[in-house]
Amino acid sequence: MIQVRRLQPVDLDYIFQNAESLGFHQNTMINKLENIMLVIEDNNICGIGLYINYEDKCILNRIYIKEDQRRKRLGTILVKTILNTVEHQGALQAYMHGSCDEFAEYLGFQKLSDSNQIIDTKMLYQEIFNDNISDNIFKVSLIDYFKPCSHQ
């Protein structure tokens, strides 16, 4: 069974022991523990995602699925759960970056091309996560991202 849920106290030992291999710095995580979602399959943590709501934006950071668990749609499940959560909290757009451009595009994100918007978003990542990013940045509108079943 696949489950996506917020980080719970029982998960902390595992997360702190594996923080570096998951692409996290412990000092970045400690202040943002309530914004971590896990994807779990058969009681094993398979992936992790960190996000922050900032004004009407969701900033995704460090979406990670274990190597041996990839190609099972766990990343898609994790990101869509985060997007659904933040949409209900009022986010109108979401940003992400990472080494897998195809994954971002598969989820409907579009690569930023406006240099001012790229600079502003990189500064936002620096401010929120103390993270200097050099890879591509992607954006998606959450307005109508999750269409009701009645929309065809």
CSV table of C-alpha atoms in Angstrom, one decimal:
chain,number,residue,atom,x,y,z
A,1,MET,CA,0.0,0.0,0.0
A,2,ILE,CA,1.2,3.5,-0.9
A,3,GLN,CA,0.7,6.3,1.5
A,4,VAL,CA,1.7,10.0,1.5
A,5,ARG,CA,1.8,11.8,4.8
A,6,ARG,CA,3.4,14.6,6.8
A,7,LEU,CA,6.6,13.8,8.7
A,8,GLN,CA,5.8,12.4,12.1
A,9,PRO,CA,8.0,12.2,15.3
A,10,VAL,CA,8.5,8.5,14.7
A,11,ASP,CA,10.2,9.3,11.4
A,12,LEU,CA,12.8,11.8,12.8
A,13,ASP,CA,15.6,9.3,13.5
A,14,TYR,CA,15.4,7.9,10.0
A,15,ILE,CA,15.3,11.3,8.4
A,16,PHE,CA,18.2,12.7,10.4
A,17,GLN,CA,20.3,9.6,9.8
A,18,ASN,CA,19.7,9.8,6.1
A,19,ALA,CA,19.5,13.6,5.6
A,20,GLU,CA,22.6,14.0,3.5
A,21,SER,CA,21.8,11.0,1.3
A,22,LEU,CA,18.3,12.4,0.8
A,23,GLY,CA,19.9,15.7,-0.4
A,24,PHE,CA,19.1,17.7,2.8
A,25,HIS,CA,21.2,19.6,5.2
A,26,GLN,CA,20.0,19.1,8.7
A,27,ASN,CA,20.1,22.8,9.6
A,28,THR,CA,17.7,23.5,6.6
A,29,MET,CA,15.3,20.8,7.7
A,30,ILE,CA,15.1,21.5,11.4
A,31,ASN,CA,13.2,24.8,10.8
A,32,LYS,CA,10.9,23.3,8.3
A,33,LEU,CA,9.9,19.9,9.7
A,34,GLU,CA,6.2,20.6,9.4
A,35,ASN,CA,6.6,21.1,5.6
A,36,ILE,CA,8.0,17.7,4.9
A,37,MET,CA,5.9,15.0,3.2
A,38,LEU,CA,6.9,11.4,2.9
A,39,VAL,CA,5.8,8.7,0.4
A,40,ILE,CA,5.7,5.3,2.0
A,41,GLU,CA,5.2,1.9,0.4
A,42,ASP,CA,4.7,-1.2,2.6
A,43,ASN,CA,5.9,0.7,5.7
A,44,ASN,CA,9.1,1.8,4.1
A,45,ILE,CA,10.0,5.4,3.4
A,46,CYS,CA,10.6,5.6,-0.3
A,47,GLY,CA,10.7,9.4,-0.9
A,48,ILE,CA,10.6,12.8,0.7
A,49,GLY,CA,9.6,16.3,-0.3
A,50,LEU,CA,10.1,19.7,1.3
A,51,TYR,CA,7.9,22.6,0.4
A,52,ILE,CA,7.1,26.1,1.7
A,53,ASN,CA,4.1,28.3,1.1
A,54,TYR,CA,5.1,31.8,0.5
A,55,GLU,CA,2.4,34.3,-0.1
A,56,ASP,CA,0.3,32.7,-3.0
A,57,LYS,CA,3.2,30.5,-4.1
A,58,CYS,CA,4.3,27.0,-3.2
A,59,ILE,CA,8.1,26.5,-3.4
A,60,LEU,CA,9.0,22.8,-3.8
A,61,ASN,CA,12.5,21.8,-2.8
A,62,ARG,CA,14.3,18.5,-2.5
A,63,ILE,CA,11.8,16.1,-4.0
A,64,TYR,CA,13.7,12.8,-3.7
A,65,ILE,CA,12.7,9.2,-4.4
A,66,LYS,CA,15.2,6.4,-3.5
A,67,GLU,CA,17.0,5.1,-6.5
A,68,ASP,CA,15.6,1.6,-6.2
A,69,GLN,CA,12.0,3.0,-5.9
A,70,ARG,CA,12.0,5.1,-9.0
A,71,ARG,CA,9.8,4.5,-12.1
A,72,LYS,CA,6.9,3.5,-9.8
A,73,ARG,CA,5.1,6.9,-10.0
A,74,LEU,CA,5.9,7.6,-6.4
A,75,GLY,CA,7.4,11.0,-7.3
A,76,THR,CA,4.3,11.9,-9.1
A,77,ILE,CA,2.1,10.8,-6.2
A,78,LEU,CA,4.3,12.8,-3.8
A,79,VAL,CA,4.3,16.0,-5.8
A,80,LYS,CA,0.6,15.9,-6.6
A,81,THR,CA,-0.3,15.3,-3.0
A,82,ILE,CA,1.9,18.3,-2.0
A,83,LEU,CA,0.3,20.5,-4.8
A,84,ASN,CA,-3.2,19.5,-3.7
A,85,THR,CA,-2.4,20.3,-0.1
A,86,VAL,CA,-1.0,23.8,-0.9
A,87,GLU,CA,-3.8,24.5,-3.3
A,88,HIS,CA,-6.3,24.0,-0.5
A,89,GLN,CA,-4.1,26.4,1.6
A,90,GLY,CA,-4.4,29.1,-1.0
A,91,ALA,CA,-1.4,28.7,-3.3
A,92,LEU,CA,-2.0,29.8,-6.8
A,93,GLN,CA,1.3,28.7,-8.4
A,94,ALA,CA,4.1,26.3,-7.6
A,95,TYR,CA,7.8,26.3,-8.4
A,96,MET,CA,10.3,23.5,-8.5
A,97,HIS,CA,13.8,22.9,-9.5
A,98,GLY,CA,15.9,19.8,-9.9
A,99,SER,CA,18.0,17.6,-12.1
A,100,CYS,CA,15.0,16.0,-13.9
A,101,ASP,CA,13.5,18.4,-16.3
A,102,GLU,CA,11.4,15.7,-17.9
A,103,PHE,CA,9.7,14.9,-14.5
A,104,ALA,CA,8.7,18.6,-14.0
A,105,GLU,CA,7.3,18.8,-17.5
A,106,TYR,CA,5.4,15.6,-17.1
A,107,LEU,CA,3.7,17.1,-14.1
A,108,GLY,CA,2.7,20.2,-16.2
A,109,PHE,CA,5.4,22.5,-15.0
A,110,GLN,CA,6.9,24.9,-17.6
A,111,LYS,CA,10.5,26.0,-17.6
A,112,LEU,CA,10.9,29.7,-16.7
A,113,SER,CA,12.5,31.7,-19.5
A,114,ASP,CA,12.0,35.3,-18.3
A,115,SER,CA,15.4,36.2,-16.8
A,116,ASN,CA,13.8,38.6,-14.2
A,117,GLN,CA,11.5,35.9,-13.0
A,118,ILE,CA,14.4,33.4,-12.9
A,119,ILE,CA,16.5,35.8,-10.8
A,120,ASP,CA,13.5,36.6,-8.5
A,121,THR,CA,12.8,32.9,-8.0
A,122,LYS,CA,16.4,32.0,-7.3
A,123,MET,CA,16.6,34.8,-4.7
A,124,LEU,CA,13.4,33.4,-3.1
A,125,TYR,CA,15.0,29.9,-2.9
A,126,GLN,CA,18.1,31.5,-1.4
A,127,GLU,CA,16.0,33.4,1.2
A,128,ILE,CA,13.8,30.5,2.2
A,129,PHE,CA,16.1,27.5,1.9
A,130,ASN,CA,19.6,29.1,2.0
A,131,ASP,CA,20.0,27.2,-1.3
A,132,ASN,CA,21.9,28.5,-4.3
A,133,ILE,CA,20.3,26.7,-7.3
A,134,SER,CA,22.0,26.5,-10.7
A,135,ASP,CA,19.6,24.2,-12.5
A,136,ASN,CA,16.4,25.0,-14.3
A,137,ILE,CA,13.4,26.4,-12.5
A,138,PHE,CA,9.9,25.4,-13.4
A,139,LYS,CA,6.5,26.9,-12.6
A,140,VAL,CA,2.9,25.6,-12.8
A,141,SER,CA,-0.4,27.4,-12.2
A,142,LEU,CA,-2.6,25.6,-9.6
A,143,ILE,CA,-5.7,27.3,-10.9
A,144,ASP,CA,-7.7,24.4,-12.4
A,145,TYR,CA,-4.7,22.1,-12.0
A,146,PHE,CA,-7.0,19.7,-10.2
A,147,LYS,CA,-10.2,19.7,-12.3
A,148,PRO,CA,-13.3,18.2,-10.8
A,149,CYS,CA,-14.5,15.0,-12.3
A,150,SER,CA,-17.3,16.8,-14.1
A,151,HIS,CA,-14.8,18.7,-16.3
A,152,GLN,CA,-14.0,16.8,-19.4
